[in-house]
Amino acid sequence: MWKIPLCDLHFGPEEAQAAADVVASGWLTMGERTQAFERALGEAFGTTGVLAMTNCTAALHLAYLAVGAGPGDEVICPSLTFVATANAALTTGADVVLADIVGPDDLTIDPADVERKITKRTKAITVVHYAGYPCDMDAILAIAERHGVAVIEDAAHAPLATWKGRALGTIGDVGCYSFFSNKNLSTGEGGAVAARTEELRQRCKLLRSHGMTTLTLERHKGHAFSYDVVLAGQNYRIDEIRSAIGLVQLGRLAEGNRMRRAVVTRYRDRLGALDRVHVPFRDFEARGVGESAYHIMPVLLPEGAPREAVMAAMKARGIQTSVHYLPIHAFSFHGTSERVRRDNLARTDVLAPRELTLPLYPRMTDAQVDEVCAALDASLREVFPG
């Protein structure tokens, strides 16, 4: 259907063989491949506290539970994020306080607004490394230390991205990763947590599997004969097929991120000729604060441009686009819930309606980037000639 899709999942014979090997092994869940995947993720991220699980939403839920969020508490997170960031907090019984973004050049959470919105009820600050670009972690950590609150990193967009040499997801108390089908590292569904301390890691490990003190594999190998249940946990265990695929995908991640950077560089060069289109994060590398994972390619349309009409015009040209994201407070539930505080989000309200996400994937060619930019220019001229 699409001449140029939004993303292009690259699964090859290696992933197929890895999955087939799991089926042939007769052990399908939470086994040695999952253990190997967790070790490999830890080595890649520079930490020993990684646990694989069903998806990033589960990872976020466990992160909130691990730091003690619950009824009577508040969690601060950006409104410009996927809804799971907030929903996972609400699921614990905590209330959500939405924070604004920095501005048109940086669509991550604004530390100054975070500090303004901290109260005695604040349990955690959740940052989102939007599009794969790091938040100002120095500022966030300083705020958290002053107020004695936890920091959770939603690094769904940011595997192998860094802030001042440290992997995103390993800087706060708990980091959360996504391995959804459109992510830089994909297992179809999947996710992980990285815990800063062994205490948090053990708590996440227990919560991942019903609060049980031993796993099926341990009992199968004779290392344990029974188990106790010490927490009211969930079943967020990942299966061996996805872990095996993840190991293959992880081996491609660094090169894939480098290829994505080259695509983004081409985009920035070509979009420079479109004076009505603004490119967030254009000067990120010049700041020298870290590395991006270049997960998505967001642009800001001219103020007042009809976004859906632009997307339809792009579709007519065979170009798939998307939106990242509708602000959380724009949804019917979150916009009316008494458990969601949504005041003073001026920059989000102005910029979110202008955001459009262009195609981006590692094997995208220069010719495809040029075609997308030309299509965007033509589509804007067609539907918004002002």
Coordinates of N, CA and C in Angstrom, one line a residue, residues 30-32 78 104 111 126 134 145 171 224-225 257 272 332:
M30 N 10.8 -18.1 29.7 CA 11.7 -17.7 30.8 C 12.7 -18.8 31.0
G31 N 13.5 -19.0 30.0 CA 14.6 -20.0 30.1 C 15.9 -19.4 29.8
E32 N 16.8 -20.3 29.3 CA 18.2 -19.8 29.1 C 18.4 -18.7 28.1
P78 N 5.4 13.8 31.3 CA 5.0 14.7 30.2 C 3.7 14.4 29.6
P104 N 10.0 24.2 20.9 CA 10.0 23.7 19.5 C 11.3 23.0 19.1
P111 N 12.3 20.5 32.8 CA 12.6 20.4 34.2 C 12.1 21.5 35.1
T126 N 8.7 10.9 36.0 CA 8.9 10.0 34.8 C 9.3 10.9 33.6
P134 N 17.8 12.4 24.6 CA 17.8 12.5 26.0 C 17.2 13.7 26.6
E145 N 16.7 14.8 43.7 CA 17.5 14.8 45.0 C 17.0 15.8 46.0
I171 N 20.2 5.7 34.2 CA 20.6 6.9 35.0 C 19.7 7.2 36.2
A224 N 15.5 -25.8 43.0 CA 14.5 -25.5 44.1 C 13.4 -26.5 43.9
F225 N 12.6 -26.7 45.0 CA 11.5 -27.7 44.9 C 10.2 -27.0 45.1
N257 N 21.2 2.1 14.6 CA 21.2 3.4 15.1 C 22.1 4.4 14.3
G272 N 15.8 21.8 5.4 CA 16.3 23.2 5.5 C 15.8 24.1 4.4
S332 N -10.3 11.7 26.0 CA -11.5 12.0 26.7 C -11.4 11.5 28.2

